[in-house]
Amino acid sequence: VQSQVEGLEQEQNKQLKEFNEFWDKRFDEFDQNSNEIINFMTNKINKERKKYLDELQINFRKSIRHSKKYINLKSKMENLSKLQRFEEAAEIKNLLEIEIEEGIQKFEKENSIKLDHLMIKFEKKQEIDFKNTQIKINSNKDGLQKVKNTEYDNLVKRINAQRITIENRYNLERSQKLKLLQTFDPVKNLNATKIFIKTLEFEINNM
């Protein structure tokens, strides 16, 4: 029986070790995948934010209302070009580009509050999506932990059941042999008495 108990303990230790190794690996893989998802989301957010800002700025520029000075310079440049007075037209073009840049800067300054508001609204939506992703990852990890706990409980139950089975078998055999020893009549079995007692004592002591 002692050898059975020792063999059972070795097998149980092996099962527990394999269980822990399996779940350690599974959680490592889960964490690695989760980090990849977070990194992907972070890069995606940064790219979308830049793209959205660029689109806003482009759309703002398209909606710029040109000043009278701009309209006059453009008309003058076009007329000079038609008259093939290209040097003068080039000078007017430089003035026109300056006027355009100044108009853009003025427009962006006047609409910076609107631009900031739109960006804040966009970034808030991104933050919500990012938090929802994190919540989902944490929820999945909690679910995985519950599965691990359930399987661990089942493993412990099987181990305890095996141990109890061996202990019950040991107690039953010991009880039977003690009872046999108590009812043994040495007078009727003189030749077997010494051998029987020694064998029985050896077995009981080594259970």
Coordinates of C-alpha atoms in Angstrom, one line a residue:
V1 CA 0.0 0.0 0.0
Q2 CA 2.8 2.3 0.8
S3 CA 4.3 1.9 -2.6
Q4 CA 0.8 2.6 -4.1
V5 CA 0.6 5.9 -2.1
E6 CA 4.1 7.0 -3.2
G7 CA 3.3 6.1 -6.8
L8 CA 0.0 8.1 -6.5
E9 CA 1.8 11.1 -5.1
Q10 CA 4.3 11.1 -7.9
E11 CA 1.6 10.8 -10.5
Q12 CA -0.4 13.7 -8.8
N13 CA 2.7 15.9 -8.7
K14 CA 3.2 15.2 -12.4
Q15 CA -0.4 16.1 -13.2
L16 CA -0.2 19.3 -11.2
K17 CA 3.1 20.3 -12.9
E18 CA 1.7 19.6 -16.4
F19 CA -1.4 21.6 -15.5
N20 CA 0.5 24.6 -14.3
E21 CA 2.9 24.5 -17.3
F22 CA -0.1 24.3 -19.7
W23 CA -1.9 27.2 -18.2
D24 CA 1.2 29.4 -17.8
K25 CA 1.8 28.9 -21.5
R26 CA -1.8 29.7 -22.3
F27 CA -1.8 32.9 -20.3
D28 CA 1.5 33.9 -21.8
E29 CA 0.0 33.5 -25.3
F30 CA -3.1 35.4 -24.3
D31 CA -1.0 38.3 -22.9
Q32 CA 1.1 38.4 -26.0
N33 CA -1.9 38.5 -28.3
S34 CA -3.5 41.2 -26.1
N35 CA -0.4 43.3 -26.3
E36 CA -0.4 43.0 -30.1
I37 CA -4.0 44.1 -30.2
I38 CA -3.3 47.1 -28.0
N39 CA -0.3 48.1 -30.1
F40 CA -2.4 47.7 -33.3
M41 CA -5.1 49.9 -31.7
T42 CA -2.6 52.5 -30.6
N43 CA -1.0 52.8 -34.1
K44 CA -4.5 52.8 -35.7
I45 CA -5.6 55.6 -33.5
N46 CA -2.5 57.7 -34.2
K47 CA -2.9 57.2 -38.0
E48 CA -6.7 58.0 -37.9
R49 CA -6.1 61.0 -35.8
K50 CA -3.5 62.4 -38.2
K51 CA -5.7 61.6 -41.2
Y52 CA -8.7 63.2 -39.7
L53 CA -6.7 66.4 -38.8
D54 CA -5.3 66.6 -42.3
E55 CA -8.8 66.2 -43.8
L56 CA -10.2 68.9 -41.5
Q57 CA -7.4 71.3 -42.5
I58 CA -7.9 70.6 -46.2
N59 CA -11.7 71.1 -45.9
F60 CA -11.2 74.3 -44.0
R61 CA -8.9 75.6 -46.7
K62 CA -11.4 74.7 -49.4
S63 CA -14.1 76.7 -47.6
I64 CA -11.9 79.8 -47.4
R65 CA -13.6 82.9 -48.7
H66 CA -11.1 84.9 -50.6
S67 CA -10.6 88.6 -49.9
K68 CA -11.2 91.3 -52.5
K69 CA -7.5 91.8 -52.7
Y70 CA -7.0 88.2 -53.7
I71 CA -9.7 88.5 -56.4
N72 CA -8.2 91.7 -57.8
L73 CA -4.7 90.2 -57.8
K74 CA -5.9 87.0 -59.5
S75 CA -7.8 89.0 -62.2
K76 CA -4.8 91.2 -62.8
M77 CA -2.4 88.2 -63.1
E78 CA -4.7 86.5 -65.6
N79 CA -5.0 89.7 -67.7
L80 CA -1.2 90.1 -67.8
S81 CA -0.8 86.5 -68.8
K82 CA -3.2 87.1 -71.7
L83 CA -1.2 90.1 -72.8
Q84 CA 1.9 87.9 -72.5
R85 CA 3.4 90.2 -69.9
F86 CA 4.7 87.2 -68.1
E87 CA 7.3 88.9 -65.9
E88 CA 4.7 91.2 -64.4
A89 CA 2.3 88.3 -64.1
A90 CA 4.9 86.4 -62.2
E91 CA 5.4 89.3 -59.8
I92 CA 1.6 89.4 -59.3
K93 CA 1.6 85.6 -58.8
N94 CA 4.1 86.0 -55.9
L95 CA 1.9 88.6 -54.3
L96 CA -1.1 86.3 -54.9
E97 CA 0.6 83.4 -53.1
I98 CA 1.5 85.6 -50.1
E99 CA -2.2 86.7 -50.0
I100 CA -3.3 83.1 -50.1
E101 CA -1.0 82.1 -47.2
E102 CA -2.0 85.0 -45.2
G103 CA -5.7 84.2 -45.9
I104 CA -5.1 80.6 -44.7
Q105 CA -3.4 81.6 -41.6
K106 CA -6.1 84.1 -40.8
F107 CA -8.8 81.6 -41.5
E108 CA -7.2 78.8 -39.4
K109 CA -6.7 81.2 -36.5
E110 CA -10.4 82.3 -36.6
N111 CA -11.5 78.6 -36.9
S112 CA -9.0 77.1 -34.4
I113 CA -11.7 76.7 -31.8
K114 CA -13.9 74.9 -34.2
L115 CA -11.0 72.7 -35.3
D116 CA -10.1 71.9 -31.6
H117 CA -13.7 71.1 -30.8
L118 CA -13.9 68.6 -33.7
M119 CA -10.6 67.0 -32.8
I120 CA -11.7 66.6 -29.1
K121 CA -14.9 65.0 -30.2
F122 CA -13.0 62.6 -32.5
E123 CA -10.4 61.8 -29.9
K124 CA -13.1 61.1 -27.3
K125 CA -14.7 58.5 -29.6
Q126 CA -11.3 56.9 -30.1
E127 CA -10.8 56.7 -26.4
I128 CA -14.1 55.0 -25.9
D129 CA -13.2 52.5 -28.6
F130 CA -9.8 51.9 -27.0
K131 CA -11.3 51.4 -23.5
N132 CA -14.0 49.0 -24.9
T133 CA -11.2 47.0 -26.4
Q134 CA -9.3 46.9 -23.0
I135 CA -12.5 45.9 -21.2
K136 CA -13.1 43.1 -23.7
I137 CA -9.5 41.9 -23.2
N138 CA -9.9 41.9 -19.4
S139 CA -13.2 40.2 -19.6
N140 CA -11.8 37.4 -21.8
K141 CA -8.9 37.0 -19.4
D142 CA -11.3 36.7 -16.5
G143 CA -13.2 34.1 -18.4
L144 CA -10.0 32.2 -19.1
Q145 CA -9.1 32.4 -15.4
K146 CA -12.5 30.9 -14.4
V147 CA -11.9 28.0 -16.8
K148 CA -8.5 27.4 -15.2
N149 CA -10.0 27.5 -11.7
T150 CA -12.7 25.1 -12.7
E151 CA -10.3 22.6 -14.3
Y152 CA -8.0 22.9 -11.2
D153 CA -10.9 22.1 -8.9
N154 CA -11.8 19.1 -11.0
L155 CA -8.2 17.9 -11.0
V156 CA -7.9 18.3 -7.2
K157 CA -11.2 16.4 -6.8
R158 CA -9.9 13.5 -9.0
I159 CA -6.6 13.5 -7.0
N160 CA -8.5 13.4 -3.6
A161 CA -10.8 10.7 -4.9
Q162 CA -7.8 8.5 -5.9
R163 CA -6.2 9.1 -2.5
I164 CA -9.5 8.2 -0.7
T165 CA -9.9 5.0 -2.8
I166 CA -6.4 3.8 -1.8
E167 CA -6.9 4.8 1.9
N168 CA -10.3 3.0 2.0
R169 CA -8.7 -0.1 0.4
Y170 CA -5.9 0.0 2.9
N171 CA -8.3 0.4 5.8
L172 CA -10.5 -2.4 4.6
E173 CA -7.5 -4.8 4.1
R174 CA -6.1 -3.9 7.4
S175 CA -9.4 -4.4 9.2
Q176 CA -9.9 -7.8 7.5
K177 CA -6.4 -9.0 8.5
L178 CA -6.7 -7.7 12.1
K179 CA -10.0 -9.5 12.4
L180 CA -8.4 -12.7 11.0
L181 CA -5.6 -12.3 13.5
Q182 CA -8.1 -12.0 16.3
T183 CA -10.0 -15.1 15.3
F184 CA -7.0 -17.2 14.5
D185 CA -6.8 -20.4 16.6
P186 CA -3.1 -21.4 17.0
V187 CA -4.0 -24.7 18.7
K188 CA -5.7 -25.9 15.5
N189 CA -2.9 -24.6 13.3
L190 CA 0.3 -25.2 15.2
N191 CA 2.4 -25.6 12.1
A192 CA 1.3 -22.4 10.5
T193 CA 1.0 -20.2 13.5
K194 CA 4.5 -18.6 13.5
I195 CA 4.6 -18.1 9.8
F196 CA 1.1 -16.6 9.6
I197 CA 1.8 -14.2 12.5
K198 CA 5.1 -13.0 11.1
T199 CA 3.6 -12.6 7.6
L200 CA 0.6 -10.7 9.0
E201 CA 2.6 -8.4 11.2
F202 CA 5.0 -7.6 8.3
E203 CA 2.0 -6.7 6.0
I204 CA 0.3 -4.6 8.7
N205 CA 3.5 -2.7 9.5
N206 CA 4.1 -2.0 5.9
M207 CA 0.7 -0.8 4.9

